[in-house]
PDB file of C-alpha atoms in Angstrom:
ATOM      1  CA  UNK A 580      23.663 -26.048  76.046  1.00 55.00           C
ATOM      2  CA  UNK A 581      22.238 -26.125  73.168  1.00 77.00           C
ATOM      3  CA  UNK A 582      24.338 -26.566  69.452  1.00 89.00           C
ATOM      4  CA  UNK A 583      23.482 -25.680  66.314  1.00 92.00           C
ATOM      5  CA  UNK A 584      25.377 -27.178  64.133  1.00 95.00           C
ATOM      6  CA  UNK A 585      26.263 -24.410  60.171  1.00 96.00           C
ATOM      7  CA  UNK A 586      27.748 -26.968  57.562  1.00 96.00           C
ATOM      8  CA  UNK A 587      30.911 -25.561  55.391  1.00 95.00           C
ATOM      9  CA  UNK A 588      31.407 -27.104  51.641  1.00 94.00           C
ATOM     10  CA  UNK A 589      34.322 -25.273  49.385  1.00 94.00           C
ATOM     11  CA  UNK A 590      32.241 -22.864  47.939  1.00 92.00           C
ATOM     12  CA  UNK A 591      29.652 -22.168  50.855  1.00 92.00           C
ATOM     13  CA  UNK A 592      28.742 -18.811  50.866  1.00 90.00           C
ATOM     14  CA  UNK A 593      26.656 -16.830  52.490  1.00 89.00           C
ATOM     15  CA  UNK A 594      27.579 -19.617  55.847  1.00 90.00           C
ATOM     16  CA  UNK A 595      28.150 -16.421  58.399  1.00 92.00           C
ATOM     17  CA  UNK A 596      25.940 -14.644  58.051  1.00 91.00           C
ATOM     18  CA  UNK A 597      24.020 -18.263  58.836  1.00 90.00           C
ATOM     19  CA  UNK A 598      26.071 -18.328  61.854  1.00 92.00           C
ATOM     20  CA  UNK A 599      25.474 -14.515  63.277  1.00 89.00           C
ATOM     21  CA  UNK A 600      22.785 -14.743  62.233  1.00 87.00           C
ATOM     22  CA  UNK A 601      22.335 -17.685  64.689  1.00 85.00           C
ATOM     23  CA  UNK A 602      24.344 -16.151  67.319  1.00 84.00           C
ATOM     24  CA  UNK A 603      22.645 -12.807  67.514  1.00 81.00           C
ATOM     25  CA  UNK A 604      18.663 -14.730  68.302  1.00 76.00           C
ATOM     26  CA  UNK A 605      20.749 -16.748  70.978  1.00 68.00           C
ATOM     27  CA  UNK A 606      18.265 -18.634  73.724  1.00 42.00           C
ATOM     28  CA  UNK A 607      15.008 -18.826  71.723  1.00 50.00           C
ATOM     29  CA  UNK A 608      16.665 -20.637  67.685  1.00 45.00           C
ATOM     30  CA  UNK A 609      16.158 -23.288  69.047  1.00 49.00           C
ATOM     31  CA  UNK A 610      15.597 -25.664  72.206  1.00 49.00           C
ATOM     32  CA  UNK A 611      15.684 -23.301  74.848  1.00 52.00           C
ATOM     33  CA  UNK A 612      18.409 -21.189  75.956  1.00 56.00           C
ATOM     34  CA  UNK A 613      21.808 -20.782  75.967  1.00 64.00           C
ATOM     35  CA  UNK A 614      22.486 -21.449  72.177  1.00 74.00           C
ATOM     36  CA  UNK A 615      25.169 -22.162  70.635  1.00 81.00           C
ATOM     37  CA  UNK A 616      26.521 -22.008  66.459  1.00 90.00           C
ATOM     38  CA  UNK A 617      29.421 -23.997  66.274  1.00 93.00           C
ATOM     39  CA  UNK A 618      31.200 -24.775  62.427  1.00 94.00           C
ATOM     40  CA  UNK A 619      30.798 -28.338  61.439  1.00 96.00           C
ATOM     41  CA  UNK A 620      33.501 -29.403  58.023  1.00 95.00           C
ATOM     42  CA  UNK A 621      32.418 -31.070  55.179  1.00 93.00           C
ATOM     43  CA  UNK A 622      35.533 -33.484  55.503  1.00 92.00           C
ATOM     44  CA  UNK A 623      34.423 -34.190  58.873  1.00 95.00           C
ATOM     45  CA  UNK A 624      31.755 -36.361  60.230  1.00 96.00           C
ATOM     46  CA  UNK A 625      30.271 -35.648  63.530  1.00 95.00           C
ATOM     47  CA  UNK A 626      28.342 -36.316  66.958  1.00 96.00           C
ATOM     48  CA  UNK A 627      24.252 -36.692  65.767  1.00 95.00           C
ATOM     49  CA  UNK A 628      22.948 -36.524  69.764  1.00 94.00           C
ATOM     50  CA  UNK A 629      24.118 -33.543  70.272  1.00 94.00           C
ATOM     51  CA  UNK A 630      22.882 -30.422  68.228  1.00 95.00           C
ATOM     52  CA  UNK A 631      19.321 -29.047  67.439  1.00 91.00           C
ATOM     53  CA  UNK A 632      19.413 -28.212  64.647  1.00 92.00           C
ATOM     54  CA  UNK A 633      21.951 -28.061  61.697  1.00 96.00           C
ATOM     55  CA  UNK A 634      22.052 -25.661  59.018  1.00 95.00           C
ATOM     56  CA  UNK A 635      23.229 -26.257  55.260  1.00 96.00           C
ATOM     57  CA  UNK A 636      24.643 -22.854  53.729  1.00 95.00           C
ATOM     58  CA  UNK A 637      24.122 -21.699  50.645  1.00 90.00           C
ATOM     59  CA  UNK A 638      26.983 -20.568  47.196  1.00 88.00           C
ATOM     60  CA  UNK A 639      28.243 -23.044  44.774  1.00 86.00           C
ATOM     61  CA  UNK A 640      30.110 -25.674  47.084  1.00 87.00           C
ATOM     62  CA  UNK A 641      32.894 -27.921  45.269  1.00 82.00           C
ATOM     63  CA  UNK A 642      32.186 -25.088  42.347  1.00 78.00           C
ATOM     64  CA  UNK A 643      28.875 -26.729  41.561  1.00 78.00           C
ATOM     65  CA  UNK A 644      30.739 -29.169  39.462  1.00 78.00           C
ATOM     66  CA  UNK A 645      28.549 -32.195  38.068  1.00 78.00           C
ATOM     67  CA  UNK A 646      25.665 -30.718  39.265  1.00 81.00           C
ATOM     68  CA  UNK A 647      24.481 -28.100  41.531  1.00 84.00           C
ATOM     69  CA  UNK A 648      25.493 -29.830  45.615  1.00 86.00           C
ATOM     70  CA  UNK A 649      26.020 -33.439  44.141  1.00 86.00           C
ATOM     71  CA  UNK A 650      29.824 -33.829  45.303  1.00 90.00           C
ATOM     72  CA  UNK A 651      29.075 -31.606  48.903  1.00 91.00           C
ATOM     73  CA  UNK A 652      26.414 -34.142  49.553  1.00 92.00           C
ATOM     74  CA  UNK A 653      28.959 -37.034  49.152  1.00 95.00           C
ATOM     75  CA  UNK A 654      31.093 -35.504  51.881  1.00 95.00           C
ATOM     76  CA  UNK A 655      31.500 -37.090  55.465  1.00 97.00           C
ATOM     77  CA  UNK A 656      29.713 -34.332  57.727  1.00 97.00           C
ATOM     78  CA  UNK A 657      26.330 -35.335  55.440  1.00 97.00           C
ATOM     79  CA  UNK A 658      26.285 -39.115  56.838  1.00 98.00           C
ATOM     80  CA  UNK A 659      26.713 -37.573  60.311  1.00 98.00           C
ATOM     81  CA  UNK A 660      23.048 -35.160  58.863  1.00 98.00           C
ATOM     82  CA  UNK A 661      21.409 -37.947  57.678  1.00 98.00           C
ATOM     83  CA  UNK A 662      21.841 -39.711  60.768  1.00 98.00           C
ATOM     84  CA  UNK A 663      20.239 -36.269  62.971  1.00 97.00           C
ATOM     85  CA  UNK A 664      17.269 -35.552  61.035  1.00 97.00           C
ATOM     86  CA  UNK A 665      16.649 -39.649  60.963  1.00 97.00           C
ATOM     87  CA  UNK A 666      16.531 -38.967  64.598  1.00 95.00           C
ATOM     88  CA  UNK A 667      14.283 -36.494  64.130  1.00 94.00           C
ATOM     89  CA  UNK A 668      16.366 -33.362  64.519  1.00 94.00           C
ATOM     90  CA  UNK A 669      15.798 -29.877  62.214  1.00 93.00           C
ATOM     91  CA  UNK A 670      17.764 -29.307  58.825  1.00 95.00           C
ATOM     92  CA  UNK A 671      18.047 -26.161  56.742  1.00 93.00           C
ATOM     93  CA  UNK A 672      19.296 -26.396  53.819  1.00 93.00           C
ATOM     94  CA  UNK A 673      19.225 -22.864  52.135  1.00 92.00           C
ATOM     95  CA  UNK A 674      19.730 -22.313  48.484  1.00 90.00           C
ATOM     96  CA  UNK A 675      22.806 -24.523  47.611  1.00 92.00           C
ATOM     97  CA  UNK A 676      22.043 -25.798  50.861  1.00 93.00           C
ATOM     98  CA  UNK A 677      18.514 -27.011  50.033  1.00 93.00           C
ATOM     99  CA  UNK A 678      20.538 -28.421  46.662  1.00 93.00           C
ATOM    100  CA  UNK A 679      21.856 -31.040  48.750  1.00 94.00           C
ATOM    101  CA  UNK A 680      19.998 -32.234  50.542  1.00 96.00           C
ATOM    102  CA  UNK A 681      17.952 -33.054  47.853  1.00 94.00           C
ATOM    103  CA  UNK A 682      20.758 -34.783  46.101  1.00 93.00           C
ATOM    104  CA  UNK A 683      22.127 -36.816  49.500  1.00 95.00           C
ATOM    105  CA  UNK A 684      18.261 -38.318  49.050  1.00 94.00           C
ATOM    106  CA  UNK A 685      17.127 -35.833  52.552  1.00 94.00           C
ATOM    107  CA  UNK A 686      14.608 -34.796  50.633  1.00 92.00           C
ATOM    108  CA  UNK A 687      12.027 -35.943  47.939  1.00 91.00           C
ATOM    109  CA  UNK A 688      13.413 -34.861  44.448  1.00 90.00           C
ATOM    110  CA  UNK A 689      14.950 -32.717  42.441  1.00 89.00           C
ATOM    111  CA  UNK A 690      16.455 -28.654  41.237  1.00 88.00           C
ATOM    112  CA  UNK A 691      17.823 -28.664  38.011  1.00 90.00           C
ATOM    113  CA  UNK A 692      18.681 -26.418  35.379  1.00 90.00           C
ATOM    114  CA  UNK A 693      15.986 -23.042  34.964  1.00 91.00           C
ATOM    115  CA  UNK A 694      13.480 -23.187  32.037  1.00 91.00           C
ATOM    116  CA  UNK A 695      15.566 -20.971  29.025  1.00 91.00           C
ATOM    117  CA  UNK A 696      18.295 -22.630  30.464  1.00 90.00           C
ATOM    118  CA  UNK A 697      19.035 -19.106  32.045  1.00 92.00           C
ATOM    119  CA  UNK A 698      19.716 -18.445  35.621  1.00 91.00           C
ATOM    120  CA  UNK A 699      17.675 -16.335  37.462  1.00 92.00           C
ATOM    121  CA  UNK A 700      18.672 -13.481  40.476  1.00 93.00           C
ATOM    122  CA  UNK A 701      15.218 -12.466  40.471  1.00 93.00           C
ATOM    123  CA  UNK A 702      12.407 -11.898  44.326  1.00 95.00           C
ATOM    124  CA  UNK A 703      10.336 -14.315  45.031  1.00 92.00           C
ATOM    125  CA  UNK A 704       6.739 -14.492  47.494  1.00 92.00           C
ATOM    126  CA  UNK A 705       6.700 -17.035  49.494  1.00 87.00           C
ATOM    127  CA  UNK A 706       3.626 -18.685  51.535  1.00 87.00           C
ATOM    128  CA  UNK A 707       4.700 -20.470  54.371  1.00 83.00           C
ATOM    129  CA  UNK A 708       2.120 -23.765  54.899  1.00 81.00           C
ATOM    130  CA  UNK A 709       4.085 -24.807  58.197  1.00 74.00           C
ATOM    131  CA  UNK A 710       4.558 -22.556  60.848  1.00 64.00           C
ATOM    132  CA  UNK A 711       7.546 -24.496  62.015  1.00 66.00           C
ATOM    133  CA  UNK A 712       8.805 -23.423  65.978  1.00 63.00           C
ATOM    134  CA  UNK A 713      12.665 -24.264  65.082  1.00 65.00           C
ATOM    135  CA  UNK A 714      13.359 -21.885  62.305  1.00 66.00           C
ATOM    136  CA  UNK A 715      10.249 -19.543  61.474  1.00 66.00           C
ATOM    137  CA  UNK A 716       9.113 -18.504  65.424  1.00 67.00           C
ATOM    138  CA  UNK A 717       7.734 -15.205  64.359  1.00 73.00           C
ATOM    139  CA  UNK A 718       5.833 -16.813  61.503  1.00 75.00           C
ATOM    140  CA  UNK A 719       2.363 -17.802  61.246  1.00 80.00           C
ATOM    141  CA  UNK A 720       0.627 -20.521  58.629  1.00 82.00           C
ATOM    142  CA  UNK A 721      -0.410 -18.344  55.857  1.00 84.00           C
ATOM    143  CA  UNK A 722       1.770 -15.289  55.859  1.00 86.00           C
ATOM    144  CA  UNK A 723       3.707 -13.922  52.895  1.00 90.00           C
ATOM    145  CA  UNK A 724       7.339 -13.751  52.786  1.00 86.00           C
ATOM    146  CA  UNK A 725       9.505 -12.193  49.852  1.00 91.00           C
ATOM    147  CA  UNK A 726      12.649 -14.084  49.278  1.00 86.00           C
ATOM    148  CA  UNK A 727      15.603 -13.252  46.879  1.00 88.00           C
ATOM    149  CA  UNK A 728      16.878 -16.261  44.284  1.00 87.00           C
ATOM    150  CA  UNK A 729      19.657 -16.560  43.056  1.00 87.00           C
ATOM    151  CA  UNK A 730      20.045 -20.111  40.616  1.00 86.00           C
ATOM    152  CA  UNK A 731      20.719 -22.201  37.599  1.00 88.00           C
ATOM    153  CA  UNK A 732      19.579 -25.478  38.818  1.00 87.00           C
ATOM    154  CA  UNK A 733      16.634 -23.748  40.410  1.00 88.00           C
ATOM    155  CA  UNK A 734      13.351 -25.770  39.104  1.00 90.00           C
ATOM    156  CA  UNK A 735      11.938 -28.076  41.630  1.00 90.00           C
ATOM    157  CA  UNK A 736      10.820 -31.113  39.758  1.00 92.00           C
ATOM    158  CA  UNK A 737       9.049 -34.557  42.081  1.00 93.00           C
ATOM    159  CA  UNK A 738       6.601 -37.102  41.272  1.00 93.00           C
ATOM    160  CA  UNK A 739       3.529 -37.881  41.960  1.00 92.00           C
ATOM    161  CA  UNK A 740       4.181 -39.940  44.572  1.00 90.00           C
ATOM    162  CA  UNK A 741       7.165 -38.680  45.895  1.00 87.00           C
ATOM    163  CA  UNK A 742       4.663 -35.836  46.179  1.00 83.00           C
ATOM    164  CA  UNK A 743       2.544 -37.975  48.635  1.00 77.00           C
TER     165      UNK A 743
END
């Protein structure tokens, strides 16, 4: 049995959508057949070796107090996420999940307030630069997709050194 972990933090939303998407994709989500999603709670460490992929859904973890994802990045489960990432386990952060991964130092750069300091709710064009079979098995490099965005802290900043 291949297990996929879906993390939950206070304020997470769309987590059921992610769980159901993993569940409905079934055998083809990650490392082969008989794939099953499992809930992982922010307050609990977990066995990083037991999961073939991890998802951090979106939302407003801890109400986005301090900074988006800052409090969630310091939760006990994130030590296990870090261990899994260091072992090479694929980790996908969606929306606030991406912010959490940046705040935890698992991704370079940071997400800061949008220009104009306003909340943005829009659709953006995304170009796939890497067709990772774990998360984009039916997509090809160079393919474009329209994705919804909704955030106040969505401006990604990164130094030239980190970008290399």
